[in-house]
XYZ file of C-alpha atoms in Angstrom:
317
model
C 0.000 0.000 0.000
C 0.950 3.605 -0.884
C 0.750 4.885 2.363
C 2.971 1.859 4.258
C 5.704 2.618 1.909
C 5.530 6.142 3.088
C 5.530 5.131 6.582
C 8.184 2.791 6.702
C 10.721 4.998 4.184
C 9.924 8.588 4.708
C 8.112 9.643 7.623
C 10.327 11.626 9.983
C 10.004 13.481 12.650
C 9.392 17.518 11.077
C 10.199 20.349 14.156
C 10.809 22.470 11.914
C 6.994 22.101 10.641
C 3.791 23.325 11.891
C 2.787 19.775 10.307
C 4.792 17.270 8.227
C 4.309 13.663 6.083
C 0.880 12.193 6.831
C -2.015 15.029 6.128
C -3.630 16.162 2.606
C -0.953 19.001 2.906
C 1.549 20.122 4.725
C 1.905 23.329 7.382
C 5.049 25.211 7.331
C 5.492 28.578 9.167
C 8.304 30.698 7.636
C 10.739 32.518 9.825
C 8.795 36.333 9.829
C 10.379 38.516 7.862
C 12.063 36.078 5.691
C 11.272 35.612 1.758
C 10.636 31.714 0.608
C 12.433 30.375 -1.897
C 10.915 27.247 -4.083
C 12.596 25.470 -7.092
C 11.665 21.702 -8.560
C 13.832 19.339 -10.635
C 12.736 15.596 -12.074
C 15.074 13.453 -12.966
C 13.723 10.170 -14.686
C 15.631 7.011 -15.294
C 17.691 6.650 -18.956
C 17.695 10.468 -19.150
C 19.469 11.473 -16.009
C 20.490 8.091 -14.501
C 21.068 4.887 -15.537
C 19.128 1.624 -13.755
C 22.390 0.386 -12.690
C 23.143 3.736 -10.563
C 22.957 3.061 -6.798
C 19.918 3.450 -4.966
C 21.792 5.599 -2.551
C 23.894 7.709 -4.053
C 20.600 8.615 -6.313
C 19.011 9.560 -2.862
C 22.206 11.821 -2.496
C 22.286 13.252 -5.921
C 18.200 13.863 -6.505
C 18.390 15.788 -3.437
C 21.559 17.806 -3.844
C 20.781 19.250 -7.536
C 17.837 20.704 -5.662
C 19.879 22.327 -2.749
C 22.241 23.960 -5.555
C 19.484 25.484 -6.689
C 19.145 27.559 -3.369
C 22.343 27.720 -2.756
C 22.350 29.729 -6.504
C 20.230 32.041 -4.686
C 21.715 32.714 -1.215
C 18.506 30.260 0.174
C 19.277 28.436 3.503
C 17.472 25.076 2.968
C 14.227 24.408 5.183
C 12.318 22.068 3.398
C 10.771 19.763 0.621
C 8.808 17.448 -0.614
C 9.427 13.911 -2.718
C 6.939 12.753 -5.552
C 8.612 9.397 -7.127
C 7.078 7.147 -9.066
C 8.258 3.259 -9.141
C 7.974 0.724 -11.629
C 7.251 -1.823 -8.513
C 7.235 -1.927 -5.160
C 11.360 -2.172 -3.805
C 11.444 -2.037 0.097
C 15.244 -2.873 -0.281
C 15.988 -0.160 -3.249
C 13.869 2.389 -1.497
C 15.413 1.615 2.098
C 18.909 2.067 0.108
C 17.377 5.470 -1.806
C 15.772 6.971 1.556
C 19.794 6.491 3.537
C 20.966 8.576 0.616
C 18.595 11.231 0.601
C 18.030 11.703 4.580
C 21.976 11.768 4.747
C 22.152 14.892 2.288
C 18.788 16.348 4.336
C 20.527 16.388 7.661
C 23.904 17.784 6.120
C 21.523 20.885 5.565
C 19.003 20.628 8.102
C 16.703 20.121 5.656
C 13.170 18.255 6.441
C 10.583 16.246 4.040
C 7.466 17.464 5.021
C 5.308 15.885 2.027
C 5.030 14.016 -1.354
C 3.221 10.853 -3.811
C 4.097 7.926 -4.790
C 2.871 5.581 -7.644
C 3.471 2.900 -9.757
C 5.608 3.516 -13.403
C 8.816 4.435 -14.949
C 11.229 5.269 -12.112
C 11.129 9.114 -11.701
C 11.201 11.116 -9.046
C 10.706 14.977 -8.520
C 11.683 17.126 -5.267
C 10.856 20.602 -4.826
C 12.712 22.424 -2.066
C 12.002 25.196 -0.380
C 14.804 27.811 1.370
C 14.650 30.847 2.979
C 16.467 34.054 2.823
C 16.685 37.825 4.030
C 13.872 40.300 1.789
C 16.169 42.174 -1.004
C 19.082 39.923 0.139
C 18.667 36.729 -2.402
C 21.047 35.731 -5.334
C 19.774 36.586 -8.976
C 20.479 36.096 -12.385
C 19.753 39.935 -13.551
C 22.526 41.776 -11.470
C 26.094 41.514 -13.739
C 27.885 44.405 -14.577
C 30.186 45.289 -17.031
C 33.193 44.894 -15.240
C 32.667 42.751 -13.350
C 34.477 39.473 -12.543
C 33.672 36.441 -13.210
C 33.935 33.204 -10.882
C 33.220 29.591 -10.272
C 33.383 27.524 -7.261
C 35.242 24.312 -6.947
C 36.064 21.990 -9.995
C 34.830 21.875 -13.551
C 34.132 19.129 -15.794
C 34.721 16.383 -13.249
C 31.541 14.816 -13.346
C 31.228 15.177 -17.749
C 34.684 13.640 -18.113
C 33.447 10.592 -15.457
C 29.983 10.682 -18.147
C 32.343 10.823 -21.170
C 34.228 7.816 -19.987
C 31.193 5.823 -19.032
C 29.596 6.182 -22.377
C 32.734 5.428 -24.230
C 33.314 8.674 -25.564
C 36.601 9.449 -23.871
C 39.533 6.903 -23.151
C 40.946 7.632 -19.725
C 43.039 5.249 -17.285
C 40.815 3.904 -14.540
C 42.500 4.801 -12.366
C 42.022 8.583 -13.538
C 38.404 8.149 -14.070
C 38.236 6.543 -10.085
C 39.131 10.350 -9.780
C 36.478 12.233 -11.040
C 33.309 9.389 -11.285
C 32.271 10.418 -7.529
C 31.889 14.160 -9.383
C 29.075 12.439 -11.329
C 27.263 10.401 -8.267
C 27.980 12.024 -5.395
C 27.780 16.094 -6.112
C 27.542 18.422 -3.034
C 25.385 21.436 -3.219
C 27.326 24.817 -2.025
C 24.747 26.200 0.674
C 27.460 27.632 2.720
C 28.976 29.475 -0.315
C 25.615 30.747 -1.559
C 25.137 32.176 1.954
C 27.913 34.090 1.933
C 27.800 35.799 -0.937
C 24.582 37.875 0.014
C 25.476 41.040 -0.578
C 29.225 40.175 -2.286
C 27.383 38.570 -5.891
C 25.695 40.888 -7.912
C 24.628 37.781 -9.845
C 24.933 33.778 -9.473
C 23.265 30.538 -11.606
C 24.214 27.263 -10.291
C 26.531 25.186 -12.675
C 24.110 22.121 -14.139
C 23.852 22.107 -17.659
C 27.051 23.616 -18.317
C 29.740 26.778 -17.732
C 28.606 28.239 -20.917
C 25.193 27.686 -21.607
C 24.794 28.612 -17.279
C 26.515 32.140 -17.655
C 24.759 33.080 -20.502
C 21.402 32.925 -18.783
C 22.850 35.424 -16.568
C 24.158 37.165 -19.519
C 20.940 37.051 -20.878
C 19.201 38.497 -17.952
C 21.715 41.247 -17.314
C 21.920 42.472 -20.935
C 25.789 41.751 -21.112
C 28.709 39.777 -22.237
C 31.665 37.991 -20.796
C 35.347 37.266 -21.578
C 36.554 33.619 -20.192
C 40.240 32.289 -19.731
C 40.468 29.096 -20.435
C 43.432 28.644 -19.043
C 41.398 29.792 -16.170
C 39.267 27.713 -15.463
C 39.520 25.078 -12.334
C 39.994 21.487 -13.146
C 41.336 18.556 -11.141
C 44.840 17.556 -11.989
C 44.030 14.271 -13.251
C 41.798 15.952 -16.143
C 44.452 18.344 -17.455
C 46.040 15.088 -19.119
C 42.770 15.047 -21.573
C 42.594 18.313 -21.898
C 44.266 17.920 -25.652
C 41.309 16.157 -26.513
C 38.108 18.238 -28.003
C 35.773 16.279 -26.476
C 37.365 16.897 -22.531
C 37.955 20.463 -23.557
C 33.477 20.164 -24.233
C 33.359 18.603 -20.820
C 34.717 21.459 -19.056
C 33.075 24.109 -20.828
C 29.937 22.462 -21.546
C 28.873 19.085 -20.154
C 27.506 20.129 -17.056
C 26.290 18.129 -13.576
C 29.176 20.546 -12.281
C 26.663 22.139 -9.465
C 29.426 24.322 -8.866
C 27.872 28.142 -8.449
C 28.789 31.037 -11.160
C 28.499 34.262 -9.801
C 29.703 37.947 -10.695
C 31.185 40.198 -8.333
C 32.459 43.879 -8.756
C 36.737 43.739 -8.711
C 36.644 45.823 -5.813
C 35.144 42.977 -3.412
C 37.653 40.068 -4.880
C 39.126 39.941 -1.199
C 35.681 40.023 0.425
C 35.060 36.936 -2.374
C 38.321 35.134 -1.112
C 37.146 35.201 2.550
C 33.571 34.694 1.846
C 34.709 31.425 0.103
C 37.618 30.334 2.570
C 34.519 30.561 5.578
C 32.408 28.476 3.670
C 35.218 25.796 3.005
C 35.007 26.507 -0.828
C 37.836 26.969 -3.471
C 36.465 30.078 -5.899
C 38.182 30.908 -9.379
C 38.231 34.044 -11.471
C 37.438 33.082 -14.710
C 36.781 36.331 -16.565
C 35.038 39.305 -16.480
C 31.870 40.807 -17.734
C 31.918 43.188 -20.842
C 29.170 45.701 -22.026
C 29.781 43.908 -25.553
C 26.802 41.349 -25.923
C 28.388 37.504 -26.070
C 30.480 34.856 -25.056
C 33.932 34.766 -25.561
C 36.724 31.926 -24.437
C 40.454 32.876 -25.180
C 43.016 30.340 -25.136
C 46.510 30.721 -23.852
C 47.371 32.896 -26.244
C 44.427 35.262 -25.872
C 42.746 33.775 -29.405
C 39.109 32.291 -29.282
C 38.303 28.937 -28.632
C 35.829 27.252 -31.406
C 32.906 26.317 -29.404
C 30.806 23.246 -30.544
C 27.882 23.729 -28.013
C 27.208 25.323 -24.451
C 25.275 22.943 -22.918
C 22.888 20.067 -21.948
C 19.811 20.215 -23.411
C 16.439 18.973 -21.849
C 14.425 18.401 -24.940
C 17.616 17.062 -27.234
C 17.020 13.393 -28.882
């Protein structure tokens, strides 16, 4: 039954709820004074998983693309709700799925409060819900020319660990040991987002891609950006690929980064620095914004790099 598997996988305990799993609807008071911030993502099996994925590490991952969707907007997490549906009934898969996705819940305090479940092709849809100070949240629109440009953490990781699973790119295993957990086990940057209130005058999270991810803030903002290739953050092990077009793709376009891209005015690059080093985060300068409309990447020697596509596409064969 429908509601026993709810019981037994994901009813919690919700203090942080006026009134969690188990009603027609949920209750949730907001902190007063605080703005709500919502955002949904779906991922369904053969499009953004395989079958063969762990049941737990998909609990991490469905959840954590959600979080760095807050954490793109400053939004400390509060809570969500889980609608999957499931070609049969799995009490071992979902106990494996529900350790995944509690473990990445209370790593941000985060609580389920509601959901569905039902019987079909394995898909499952959270929408999260954060909360952050009125005028103080993270938004696409704010870049100005000038600006810099930055990126948290490590590029490409998880599109090279793709690349190699699908055959497209030969790498030692023990290299692609190195950057698979990039693909699996991503970790949202709450702490970063936080700290950038009032330092970002822009930020996307990093899912579908560096390029095709900026330029929806270039888009918004009415600008255009400069990038350094050379730049750009990438673990050591994928620097040995980098000669190849298709890891050069991965880095610039393949996306499943959920790194955050944000803009910040040159003067506040030290207030950057320490806003990153409190939150435990490695930040980059990549570039910086330019009135000029468009993209640009320049190689090492300041020429532009041919660019075969910016990103992931939802709705591509």
């Amino acid at each position: 039954m429908e509601f026993d598997l709810i019981a037994r996988h994901f009813t919690r305990a919700t203090p942080g709820a006026v009134l969690g799993v188990g009603d027609d609807c949920a209750l949730l008071a907001p902190t007063p004074g605080m703005q709500l911030a919502v955002s949904t993502d779906m991922l369904l099996e053969g499009r953004h998983f395989s079958p063969a994925d762990s049941p737990a590490g998909l609990g991490h991952k469905s959840l954590a693309v959600n979080l760095s969707d807050l954490a793109a907007m400053g939004a400390t997490p509060r809570w969500a709700t889980l609608a999957i549906a499931l070609p049969e009934e799995n009490d071992a898969w979902l106990n494996a799925f529900a350790r995944g996705f509690f473990r990445m819940a209370d790593l941000h305090g985060l609580e389920l409060v509601g959901g569905d479940t039902s019987r079909g092709t394995l898909t499952i849809s959270i929408t999260v819900m954060g909360e952050v100070p009125p005028g103080q949240a993270l938004r696409r629109d704010g870049a100005q020319t000038g600006d810099d440009v930055w990126v948290s953490g490590m590029l490409g990781s998880a599109a090279l660990a793709l690349a190699y699973r699908q055959g497209r790119l030969f790498m030692e295993q023990i290299d692609a040991a190195k950057v698979l957990p990039a693909l699996y086990l991503p970790m949202p940057r709450i702490a970063l987002g936080e700290a950038l209130r009032g330092l970002a005058s822009s930020a996307i999270d990093i899912s579908d891609g560096l390029l095709g991810d900026l330029g929806h803030i270039l888009k918004r903002s009415r600008v255009g950006a400069t990038l350094e290739f050379s730049a750009l953050p990438t673990l050591p092990v994928a620097q040995a690929y980098l000669h190849e077009a298709v890891a050069r793709d991965c880095v610039l376009a393949g996306g499943d980064d959920y790194e955050l891209c944000f803009t910040a005015p040159p003067g506040r690059r030290d207030a950057v620095q320490a806003a990153a080093a409190a939150a435990g985060v490695a930040v980059s300068r990549i570039g910086r914004i330019t009135a000029e409309p468009g993209l640009n990447v320049l190689d090492a020697d300041g020429q532009p790099l041919p660019i075969a596509h910016t990103g992931y596409d939802h709705f591509a064969a």
